């Protein structure tokens, strides 16, 4: 046994595991960005920006360097490769951990390798792991790699002869724990295994002065990205600078006397209550995890997926029991990971009811639910469980071989017993329709379409993440319409977003990269639909979108009492129709006041009826494609302006040009055999259906039957694409 423990680890098999999984991820890789946080992270990697809290400096730096590799002409695809390689590399490490832990369970080398591979392959093809590994939606694939690498370091540490050379593995593990926390705190969830291995292997190591000193130093170095890099980079004001964690000095940052940095690292922006104040019952949160668990093993199989769920649950449970019985140190470490990655994480995250949790329960209202599915938060548990499944497979092989007794030859008995490993193929078969991302480009196309809807030097007011992050990506990565100023209603409730709107210098309008309707225009001040003269050419603004000083903007209250009287801006009257006026409402008004008649102002259709009901601006808005332009006085039908079935007015000429000459209808209306899988983001795809179906009566009214029929066909295809 001693000789087997000290034998060289199966690095070649580990690399083969990585290679097989990486190839599958590559074949199913997203060719561009996706919805939710993908665009923000890809753009932040490109410009060394600071994404939303906790800032993720390790990811940003690693992905930025990775982005220089000539892996694809498309920058977004290069960063998606980064997600694939880190996740697959983590799987390769999990294979070696599993193989080491399985030795007391299955002594035969090749069957043990097979069991380790089959278990890890199954978890790598689990729906959430696969789906998150083919596009850089989050930073969690780096965490997957970090957790696996940390555990592999302590496993190797425990297998080495006692001495200073051995302790280097432990020092590296501590360094990685500190470093991975600057990517995301998920990586720190591997810490209990480090503690258990130290306790069961050589607890006296914590008393050795040299080791303790080295651990303190490497931990400080690892944490330095949070306390040195973040405030330094924030002070340089990159285009994406969420939270703006600027500090007066490094000493202030390290001493945690920098409020902005503390808010970013502690995620204060999200305002979550203490964990003792449950957002939904803990029993419901456990049930939500089970819902996500049931997606992992054969989500494409509909009702039959419960069979796969039961099968892999049984193998994982068997594997945990066998590990605890045969390999106490490994078994308790595995049990600690199960507790930490599942139960402790569920309690800590404290989610509301899931987006699709018990949809028939009418007592659970929309504001009691999460805005999207949260399965990705548990990706580490879905990846790690492959080790338990591998142990279950190993136990099954050993049990079947013993049951066969003396029947057949020894080789045939091993082959027969190892046939159980074919079950490891179920996830790749059962998830191959909905987990891949290789055929979806809508997020990128939507971003370009939205930006091209806006006149030169326009201000576009958006609603939240899904209608804003792709636009950041289009501007910072693709270089599309950087002259457009983006103001996010959700982020305008923060002081830092308002400061950045004040600080932003508007880039020059590039006619070559604009839609034909803007490229060939003489000029557009936003007044031409009313008959006012247009300037000779678009004029680059020299004043900021928000003219107030940073200090004045910082003093804006988070909420104010309602204003009953209307407020006149030129020939326009703004009327707040809300019981409480938020900071973002005030900011939207200031954007109008400071820019009306100077820059074109638009509201995204994704804002819904916000400008109508909250600001009372319905009579001043003209729809053109996916945006509504704010006019300086009340709009009257005439010329190109017609009434709209969804909103009040629509510009027929501009809408026709956008719908049929600019927008990416092939991306919106493509055939999707399983419908739109990510239901919470379907509202973006709905925008396309709304504008095409809503334009049909307008085209019919003006006698343009050809475009009416074309718009109807596109609308029908989009509807089918959503609901198949």
XYZ file of C-alpha atoms in Angstrom:
724
model
C 0.000 0.000 0.000
C 2.834 2.357 0.843
C 4.390 1.838 -2.567
C 1.024 2.543 -4.271
C 0.538 5.796 -2.330
C 3.944 7.075 -3.310
C 3.560 6.043 -6.953
C 3.487 8.739 -9.547
C 0.002 10.249 -9.998
C -1.726 9.469 -13.325
C -0.966 12.840 -14.881
C -1.349 11.487 -18.405
C -4.829 10.188 -17.638
C -5.651 13.459 -15.931
C -4.567 15.328 -19.034
C -6.623 12.975 -21.196
C -9.685 13.706 -19.037
C -9.065 17.410 -19.465
C -8.584 17.032 -23.227
C -11.765 15.010 -23.843
C -13.921 17.401 -21.850
C -12.252 20.488 -23.309
C -12.873 19.259 -26.859
C -16.581 18.792 -26.122
C -16.748 22.268 -24.593
C -15.009 23.704 -27.656
C -17.441 22.083 -30.078
C -20.367 23.491 -28.093
C -18.770 26.867 -27.305
C -20.698 30.097 -27.693
C -19.365 32.108 -30.652
C -19.967 35.421 -28.902
C -21.481 36.939 -25.797
C -24.672 35.888 -23.995
C -27.193 37.506 -21.669
C -26.848 38.260 -17.946
C -23.275 38.937 -16.772
C -21.418 37.524 -19.778
C -21.083 40.812 -21.623
C -19.956 42.701 -18.546
C -17.215 40.186 -17.771
C -15.959 39.939 -21.343
C -15.863 43.718 -21.691
C -14.171 44.080 -18.287
C -11.522 41.572 -19.385
C -10.910 43.552 -22.561
C -10.438 46.946 -20.895
C -9.284 45.825 -17.431
C -12.496 47.181 -16.010
C -14.076 46.477 -12.643
C -17.271 44.398 -12.943
C -20.026 44.292 -10.364
C -19.157 43.516 -6.720
C -16.964 41.930 -5.531
C -14.927 43.251 -8.475
C -13.223 39.939 -9.407
C -9.702 41.303 -10.061
C -8.118 37.841 -10.437
C -10.548 36.888 -13.186
C -10.149 40.231 -14.940
C -6.367 40.010 -15.029
C -6.249 36.341 -16.037
C -8.867 36.764 -18.761
C -7.212 39.957 -20.026
C -3.907 38.113 -20.532
C -5.736 35.104 -22.018
C -7.460 37.425 -24.475
C -4.140 38.091 -26.224
C -3.850 34.451 -27.300
C -4.652 34.033 -31.012
C -7.310 31.373 -30.416
C -10.046 33.046 -32.456
C -10.577 36.276 -34.361
C -13.591 36.975 -32.159
C -12.514 38.384 -28.762
C -15.637 37.120 -26.999
C -14.988 33.607 -28.247
C -11.428 33.780 -26.932
C -12.742 34.601 -23.461
C -15.322 31.829 -23.773
C -12.384 29.480 -24.400
C -11.021 30.716 -21.072
C -14.179 29.467 -19.333
C -13.879 26.141 -21.146
C -10.198 25.587 -20.346
C -10.487 26.482 -16.649
C -13.516 24.232 -16.175
C -11.941 21.341 -18.099
C -8.657 21.780 -16.207
C -10.628 21.564 -12.973
C -12.154 18.315 -14.224
C -8.673 16.939 -14.938
C -7.676 17.720 -11.347
C -10.882 16.177 -9.988
C -9.991 13.011 -11.920
C -6.636 12.760 -10.141
C -8.248 13.455 -6.757
C -10.880 10.811 -7.428
C -8.279 8.267 -8.567
C -6.253 8.838 -5.390
C -9.304 8.535 -3.127
C -10.527 5.379 -4.910
C -7.393 3.324 -4.282
C -8.695 1.686 -1.078
C -11.981 0.944 -2.869
C -10.732 -0.493 -6.159
C -7.166 -1.764 -6.266
C -7.113 -2.709 -9.948
C -5.524 0.206 -11.756
C -7.333 0.337 -15.117
C -10.861 -0.213 -13.714
C -10.079 2.480 -11.116
C -9.004 4.891 -13.835
C -12.182 4.059 -15.727
C -14.376 4.697 -12.686
C -12.635 8.020 -11.990
C -12.998 9.126 -15.602
C -16.659 8.092 -15.900
C -17.642 9.907 -12.712
C -15.789 13.098 -13.568
C -16.998 13.019 -17.173
C -20.595 12.736 -15.944
C -20.256 15.778 -13.676
C -18.460 17.781 -16.389
C -21.472 17.118 -18.614
C -23.944 18.043 -15.851
C -26.279 20.659 -17.311
C -25.139 23.706 -15.335
C -21.443 22.823 -15.491
C -21.589 22.259 -19.248
C -23.723 25.333 -19.879
C -21.472 27.606 -17.817
C -18.293 26.168 -19.376
C -19.214 27.128 -22.933
C -19.632 30.857 -22.330
C -17.987 33.160 -19.803
C -21.228 34.100 -18.077
C -19.671 34.123 -14.623
C -16.267 33.820 -12.956
C -17.126 30.471 -11.419
C -15.111 28.246 -13.749
C -11.995 29.869 -12.291
C -13.350 28.965 -8.848
C -13.940 25.368 -9.970
C -10.336 25.150 -11.077
C -9.128 26.800 -7.847
C -11.039 24.448 -5.537
C -9.783 21.375 -7.381
C -6.193 22.668 -7.431
C -6.261 23.499 -3.703
C -7.540 20.034 -2.811
C -5.026 18.368 -5.124
C -2.225 20.293 -3.378
C -3.227 19.006 0.071
C -3.709 15.473 -1.258
C -0.159 15.588 -2.653
C 1.092 17.162 0.577
C -0.311 14.267 2.585
C 1.319 11.693 0.286
C 4.839 13.144 0.540
C 7.517 12.102 3.056
C 7.715 14.367 6.098
C 10.030 17.309 5.543
C 10.289 20.894 4.362
C 9.823 19.905 0.731
C 6.447 18.407 1.560
C 5.205 21.552 3.311
C 5.583 23.547 0.133
C 2.397 21.923 -1.137
C 0.518 23.183 1.916
C 1.935 26.695 1.533
C 0.798 26.723 -2.099
C -2.687 25.592 -1.024
C -2.933 28.476 1.473
C -1.715 30.933 -1.153
C -4.334 29.674 -3.604
C -7.077 30.015 -0.995
C -6.179 33.662 -0.506
C -5.714 34.298 -4.210
C -8.960 32.652 -5.314
C -10.895 34.869 -2.900
C -9.955 37.786 -5.171
C -11.794 36.010 -7.978
C -14.851 35.020 -5.946
C -15.443 33.697 -2.443
C -16.717 30.443 -3.948
C -13.109 29.278 -4.231
C -12.670 29.508 -0.463
C -15.242 26.741 -0.003
C -12.398 24.258 -0.383
C -10.877 25.439 2.925
C -12.516 22.756 5.142
C -10.711 20.034 3.193
C -7.384 21.766 3.865
C -8.201 21.843 7.568
C -9.246 18.181 7.682
C -6.156 17.021 5.818
C -3.925 18.943 8.212
C -5.809 17.488 11.198
C -5.649 13.877 10.004
C -2.176 13.995 8.462
C 0.143 16.220 10.517
C -1.557 18.812 12.722
C 1.793 19.854 14.187
C 2.589 21.609 10.933
C 0.669 24.638 12.234
C 3.247 24.950 15.043
C 6.285 25.147 12.766
C 7.448 28.803 12.697
C 8.774 28.648 9.139
C 5.519 27.241 7.806
C 3.386 29.714 9.761
C 5.496 32.662 8.576
C 5.364 31.466 4.956
C 1.605 31.004 5.143
C 1.059 34.558 6.457
C 3.232 36.058 3.706
C 1.622 34.167 0.829
C -1.876 34.930 2.120
C -1.056 38.645 2.171
C 0.299 38.429 -1.367
C -2.784 36.569 -2.535
C -5.163 39.123 -1.040
C -3.245 42.089 -2.470
C -5.331 42.124 -5.664
C -8.338 43.207 -3.621
C -6.593 45.839 -1.531
C -3.973 47.162 -3.947
C -5.040 46.476 -7.525
C -8.764 47.290 -7.225
C -8.395 50.821 -5.784
C -5.480 51.637 -8.106
C -7.381 50.569 -11.210
C -10.603 52.248 -10.060
C -8.743 55.538 -9.708
C -7.868 55.337 -13.419
C -11.604 55.422 -14.257
C -12.001 52.569 -16.744
C -15.231 52.592 -18.753
C -16.611 49.778 -16.584
C -15.987 50.723 -12.978
C -18.804 49.334 -10.864
C -18.783 50.579 -7.313
C -15.785 52.812 -8.102
C -13.702 51.476 -5.149
C -11.222 54.362 -5.038
C -9.126 54.735 -1.877
C -6.899 57.558 -0.691
C -3.998 55.155 -0.097
C -3.074 51.490 0.044
C -2.720 51.781 3.821
C -6.305 52.970 4.063
C -7.468 50.084 1.870
C -5.576 47.433 3.870
C -6.846 48.921 7.122
C -10.383 48.589 5.717
C -10.950 52.305 6.150
C -12.048 52.788 2.552
C -15.879 52.757 2.434
C -16.170 52.412 -1.348
C -13.799 49.421 -1.442
C -15.478 47.828 1.580
C -18.862 48.198 -0.100
C -17.604 46.459 -3.232
C -15.903 43.593 -1.398
C -18.880 43.142 0.941
C -21.442 43.431 -1.893
C -23.294 46.208 -0.089
C -24.902 47.237 -3.394
C -27.261 44.270 -3.198
C -28.605 45.098 0.245
C -29.175 41.505 1.347
C -30.453 41.006 4.901
C -28.541 38.983 7.524
C -28.776 35.220 7.037
C -30.919 34.920 10.152
C -33.621 36.829 8.267
C -34.664 34.209 5.731
C -35.737 35.429 2.289
C -37.760 32.221 1.950
C -38.100 29.205 4.248
C -34.963 27.066 4.495
C -37.057 24.041 3.565
C -38.065 25.798 0.329
C -34.425 26.705 -0.348
C -33.464 23.035 0.036
C -36.286 22.137 -2.333
C -35.002 24.686 -4.855
C -31.578 23.057 -4.756
C -33.210 19.713 -5.473
C -34.967 21.300 -8.460
C -31.598 22.437 -9.825
C -30.049 19.058 -8.993
C -32.782 17.358 -11.033
C -31.781 19.427 -14.080
C -28.225 18.178 -14.136
C -28.256 14.626 -15.437
C -30.690 14.542 -18.376
C -32.550 17.836 -18.626
C -33.539 17.186 -22.250
C -35.466 14.035 -21.352
C -38.522 15.751 -19.866
C -40.348 13.568 -17.358
C -37.836 10.743 -17.874
C -35.060 12.865 -16.414
C -36.210 11.794 -12.944
C -34.800 8.337 -13.696
C -31.374 9.796 -14.405
C -31.640 12.008 -11.323
C -32.424 9.019 -9.127
C -29.629 6.976 -10.658
C -26.880 9.551 -10.145
C -28.169 10.483 -6.695
C -27.907 6.832 -5.699
C -24.369 6.478 -7.073
C -23.260 9.691 -5.343
C -24.727 8.563 -2.013
C -23.153 5.115 -2.382
C -19.816 6.724 -3.221
C -19.880 8.942 -0.133
C -20.707 6.038 2.173
C -18.011 3.812 0.674
C -15.418 6.597 0.857
C -16.132 7.186 4.551
C -15.857 3.448 5.256
C -12.750 2.687 3.177
C -10.791 5.955 3.310
C -11.645 7.930 6.432
C -9.627 11.035 5.626
C -10.911 11.241 2.069
C -14.445 10.313 3.112
C -14.686 13.003 5.782
C -13.187 15.519 3.351
C -15.827 14.573 0.787
C -18.550 14.852 3.439
C -17.231 18.287 4.395
C -17.450 19.394 0.771
C -21.016 18.085 0.497
C -21.952 20.054 3.605
C -20.121 23.216 2.512
C -20.975 23.271 -1.196
C -24.625 22.404 -0.665
C -26.143 22.921 2.784
C -23.943 25.725 4.134
C -24.058 27.521 0.784
C -27.850 27.258 0.612
C -28.101 28.774 4.082
C -25.574 31.530 3.341
C -26.960 32.538 -0.056
C -30.450 32.855 1.434
C -32.325 33.115 -1.852
C -35.901 34.114 -2.438
C -38.169 31.548 -4.007
C -36.737 30.350 -7.310
C -37.881 31.880 -10.570
C -39.636 28.670 -11.645
C -40.146 27.136 -8.206
C -43.747 25.908 -7.825
C -45.179 28.259 -10.483
C -48.673 27.027 -9.638
C -48.405 28.487 -6.112
C -50.230 31.816 -6.474
C -49.291 32.857 -2.943
C -45.694 33.332 -4.130
C -45.796 36.715 -5.859
C -43.237 38.016 -8.328
C -41.389 40.166 -5.795
C -40.940 37.074 -3.602
C -39.005 35.284 -6.373
C -35.468 35.557 -7.732
C -35.270 37.445 -11.040
C -33.567 34.459 -12.681
C -32.625 30.855 -11.980
C -29.764 30.524 -9.484
C -28.440 27.064 -10.356
C -25.037 28.476 -11.303
C -24.297 29.356 -7.673
C -24.158 25.622 -6.961
C -21.903 24.738 -9.893
C -19.098 23.649 -7.552
C -21.297 20.986 -5.977
C -22.364 19.691 -9.395
C -18.720 19.477 -10.495
C -17.385 17.920 -7.270
C -20.096 15.265 -7.101
C -18.317 13.546 -9.961
C -15.809 12.330 -7.366
C -18.624 10.710 -5.381
C -20.153 9.215 -8.520
C -16.718 7.818 -9.385
C -16.543 6.210 -5.937
C -20.014 4.777 -6.479
C -18.944 3.364 -9.839
C -15.820 1.867 -8.239
C -17.869 0.207 -5.516
C -20.289 -1.143 -8.124
C -17.428 -2.580 -10.209
C -15.927 -4.287 -7.180
C -19.320 -5.605 -6.105
C -20.181 -6.971 -9.564
C -16.767 -8.607 -9.894
C -17.188 -10.330 -6.545
C -20.709 -11.413 -7.484
C -19.415 -13.002 -10.694
C -17.103 -15.165 -8.592
C -15.183 -17.640 -10.709
C -17.394 -17.336 -13.783
C -15.448 -16.613 -16.956
C -11.875 -15.397 -17.030
C -10.491 -12.702 -14.792
C -10.338 -10.356 -17.782
C -13.948 -11.018 -18.765
C -15.082 -10.458 -15.181
C -13.384 -7.074 -15.094
C -14.873 -6.156 -18.473
C -18.335 -7.242 -17.423
C -18.146 -5.397 -14.122
C -16.814 -2.248 -15.806
C -19.818 -2.075 -18.133
C -21.500 -0.014 -15.417
C -19.264 2.859 -16.482
C -21.384 3.344 -19.610
C -23.860 5.113 -17.331
C -21.405 8.000 -17.252
C -22.509 8.829 -20.806
C -26.068 9.654 -19.769
C -25.463 13.381 -19.054
C -23.736 14.070 -22.385
C -26.654 12.397 -24.161
C -29.364 13.819 -21.933
C -28.139 17.424 -22.030
C -26.764 17.740 -25.557
C -29.692 19.818 -26.866
C -30.065 22.539 -24.230
C -26.645 22.794 -22.550
C -24.521 23.838 -25.592
C -24.299 27.479 -26.653
C -22.720 27.132 -30.084
C -25.720 28.291 -32.122
C -26.782 31.410 -30.184
C -25.728 34.952 -31.090
C -28.797 36.907 -30.001
C -27.213 38.879 -27.153
C -24.538 40.375 -29.399
C -26.988 41.012 -32.241
C -29.494 42.596 -29.853
C -26.830 44.959 -28.528
C -25.858 46.107 -32.009
C -29.518 46.481 -33.014
C -30.311 48.570 -29.947
C -27.342 50.899 -30.365
C -27.982 51.350 -34.087
C -31.521 52.493 -33.249
C -30.127 55.667 -31.692
C -29.161 58.849 -33.536
C -25.567 60.128 -33.308
C -24.539 61.285 -29.833
C -27.817 60.100 -28.366
C -28.496 59.237 -24.742
C -30.140 55.837 -24.267
C -31.841 55.128 -20.941
C -31.980 51.393 -20.237
C -33.549 49.361 -17.445
C -31.156 46.774 -15.996
C -28.452 44.180 -16.599
C -29.833 42.292 -19.577
C -30.523 45.346 -21.725
C -27.314 47.156 -20.686
C -24.414 44.714 -20.318
C -24.646 43.597 -23.971
C -24.487 47.265 -24.988
C -21.333 47.720 -22.908
C -19.901 44.720 -24.732
C -20.849 46.102 -28.147
C -19.244 49.452 -27.373
C -16.077 48.329 -25.571
C -15.319 45.054 -27.377
C -16.911 45.429 -30.815
C -16.429 49.209 -30.986
C -20.037 49.745 -32.096
C -21.583 53.214 -31.605
C -19.410 54.358 -28.736
C -20.862 57.827 -29.245
C -24.075 56.697 -27.530
C -24.236 57.481 -23.804
C -25.840 54.671 -21.786
C -27.724 55.518 -18.607
C -28.998 52.550 -16.599
C -32.094 53.192 -14.471
C -31.119 50.566 -11.938
C -27.549 51.822 -11.585
C -28.660 55.461 -11.480
C -29.740 54.682 -7.924
C -26.017 54.614 -7.087
C -23.825 57.679 -6.704
C -20.943 56.179 -8.700
C -22.959 55.661 -11.896
C -24.076 59.289 -11.779
C -20.490 60.444 -11.324
C -19.461 58.375 -14.319
C -22.198 59.912 -16.462
C -20.882 63.333 -15.450
C -17.280 62.320 -16.127
C -17.757 60.549 -19.463
C -16.212 62.228 -22.504
C -18.329 61.392 -25.546
C -16.317 59.614 -28.286
C -16.632 60.886 -31.826
C -19.424 59.490 -33.994
C -18.081 57.047 -36.593
C -20.330 57.172 -39.691
C -18.650 54.095 -41.199
C -19.820 51.950 -38.294
C -23.346 53.336 -38.137
C -26.593 52.191 -39.725
C -27.307 53.716 -43.168
C -30.073 55.939 -41.783
C -27.513 57.716 -39.573
C -24.514 57.377 -41.854
C -26.089 59.392 -44.638
C -28.028 61.885 -42.566
C -27.422 65.612 -42.715
C -28.104 65.931 -39.013
C -30.666 65.196 -36.334
C -31.242 67.247 -33.240
C -34.301 65.255 -32.283
C -36.621 67.974 -33.552
C -37.005 67.037 -37.233
C -40.243 64.980 -36.840
C -41.929 68.152 -35.674
C -40.699 70.125 -38.652
C -37.865 72.007 -36.977
C -34.702 72.594 -38.956
C -31.946 70.032 -38.508
C -28.283 71.027 -38.137
C -25.882 70.523 -41.004
C -24.237 67.531 -39.341
C -24.189 65.740 -35.977
C -22.341 67.912 -33.504
C -20.151 66.224 -30.915
C -21.210 67.362 -27.440
C -18.622 69.170 -25.387
C -20.591 69.138 -22.138
C -21.238 66.060 -19.978
C -24.560 64.251 -20.006
C -25.052 65.299 -16.388
C -23.739 68.803 -15.831
C -23.918 68.829 -12.027
C -20.728 68.372 -10.009
C -19.770 65.081 -8.400
C -20.408 66.480 -4.951
C -23.876 67.679 -5.911
C -24.722 64.312 -7.463
C -23.430 62.486 -4.384
C -25.840 64.510 -2.256
C -28.928 63.299 -4.101
C -31.196 61.427 -1.681
C -32.025 57.773 -2.293
C -35.718 58.641 -2.052
C -37.751 61.846 -1.934
C -41.324 62.845 -1.245
C -43.628 62.969 -4.299
C -43.872 66.154 -6.378
C -47.448 66.965 -7.293
C -46.824 69.805 -9.712
C -45.502 69.299 -13.235
C -42.050 70.648 -14.070
C -41.533 72.536 -17.296
C -38.470 71.862 -19.455
C -38.660 74.022 -22.566
C -41.993 73.164 -24.160
C -42.215 69.903 -22.255
C -43.886 69.175 -18.923
C -42.548 66.365 -16.702
C -45.060 64.990 -14.216
C -43.919 62.470 -11.600
C -46.581 59.806 -11.071
C -45.088 57.911 -8.154
C -45.547 57.857 -4.392
C -41.791 58.015 -3.787
C -39.296 59.637 -6.150
C -36.113 57.570 -6.319
C -32.618 58.815 -7.063
C -32.861 57.239 -10.522
C -36.078 59.183 -11.212
C -34.311 62.415 -10.346
C -31.338 61.419 -12.501
C -33.604 60.649 -15.469
C -35.180 64.086 -15.094
C -31.736 65.724 -14.929
C -30.679 63.958 -18.132
C -33.764 65.376 -19.834
C -33.311 68.848 -18.414
C -29.616 69.050 -19.306
C -29.831 67.563 -22.808
C -33.225 68.260 -24.370
C -32.576 69.979 -27.687
C -28.825 69.331 -27.364
C -28.651 65.538 -27.693
C -31.246 63.017 -28.877
C -32.745 61.278 -25.832
C -34.154 57.754 -25.998
C -35.804 55.225 -23.721
C -35.298 51.537 -24.472
C -38.497 49.552 -25.009
C -37.194 47.337 -22.222
C -37.991 50.239 -19.881
C -41.657 49.340 -20.407
C -44.023 52.106 -19.422
C -41.523 53.800 -17.093
C -41.312 57.076 -19.076
C -45.124 57.140 -19.427
C -46.273 56.274 -15.916
C -43.362 57.500 -13.802
C -42.423 60.653 -15.728
C -45.669 61.360 -17.575
C -43.929 61.626 -20.945
C -46.163 59.420 -23.116
C -47.263 62.253 -25.380
C -43.670 63.260 -26.122
C -42.341 59.856 -27.196
C -42.046 58.387 -30.691
C -41.211 54.709 -31.125
C -38.599 53.742 -33.694
C -37.697 50.080 -33.592
C -36.589 49.053 -30.104
C -36.321 52.589 -28.706
C -38.572 55.578 -28.104
C -37.232 59.028 -28.849
C -38.155 61.924 -26.588
C -39.387 64.970 -28.500
C -39.150 68.571 -27.211
C -42.909 69.164 -27.424
C -46.137 67.190 -27.744
C -46.149 64.912 -30.778
C -48.894 65.039 -33.373
C -49.489 62.379 -36.071
C -48.460 63.430 -39.527
C -45.854 62.686 -42.152
C -43.920 59.651 -40.960
C -45.480 59.720 -37.478
C -48.394 57.310 -36.911
C -50.235 55.891 -33.935
C -48.833 52.705 -32.396
C -50.854 49.737 -31.012
C -48.421 49.232 -28.114
C -47.292 52.770 -27.421
C -48.688 56.085 -28.584
C -46.684 57.097 -31.638
C -44.342 55.363 -34.076
C -42.031 56.701 -36.785
C -42.849 54.608 -39.865
C -39.784 55.509 -41.940
C -37.180 54.936 -39.252
C -38.910 51.797 -38.012
C -39.073 50.343 -41.526
C -35.377 51.011 -42.058
C -34.410 49.460 -38.708
C -36.663 46.402 -38.955
C -35.717 45.376 -42.468
C -32.291 46.907 -43.149
C -30.535 46.891 -39.773
C -31.891 44.373 -37.262
C -30.598 40.798 -37.066
C -33.888 39.010 -37.668
C -32.097 35.741 -38.420
C -30.858 35.609 -34.814
C -34.211 36.512 -33.287
C -36.348 34.246 -35.466
C -34.082 31.193 -35.731
C -35.447 27.727 -35.082
C -34.938 26.636 -31.464
C -36.042 22.991 -31.030
C -36.453 23.340 -27.261
C -37.693 26.913 -27.306
C -35.913 29.649 -25.390
C -34.229 27.697 -22.573
C -33.403 30.621 -20.271
C -36.973 31.722 -19.572
C -36.083 34.732 -17.344
C -34.263 36.415 -20.240
C -36.984 35.768 -22.806
C -38.202 39.351 -22.308
C -35.379 40.501 -24.598
C -36.529 38.155 -27.347
C -40.087 39.308 -26.674
C -39.012 42.826 -27.682
C -38.437 41.617 -31.221
C -41.860 39.997 -31.358
C -43.462 43.164 -29.998
C -41.871 45.505 -32.516
C -42.496 43.283 -35.537
C -46.068 42.348 -34.628
C -46.782 45.922 -33.520
C -45.593 47.342 -36.823
C -48.012 45.220 -38.879
C -51.122 47.427 -38.422
C -49.027 50.546 -38.960
C -47.706 49.263 -42.302
C -51.206 48.174 -43.275
C -52.542 51.626 -42.408
C -50.068 53.355 -44.724
C -50.665 50.839 -47.511
C -47.318 49.054 -47.244
C -48.748 45.535 -47.467
C -45.435 43.938 -48.451
C -43.653 45.039 -45.279
C -46.762 44.280 -43.208
C -46.683 40.686 -44.458
C -42.931 40.426 -43.941
C -43.191 41.759 -40.396
C -45.972 39.277 -39.622
C -43.901 36.351 -40.895
C -40.930 37.401 -38.777
C -43.160 37.873 -35.731
C -44.666 34.402 -36.162
C -41.215 32.830 -36.453
C -40.052 34.602 -33.288
C -43.130 33.449 -31.394
C -42.507 29.861 -32.519
C -38.845 30.158 -31.605
C -39.763 31.211 -28.071
C -42.440 28.650 -27.335
C -41.539 25.456 -29.208
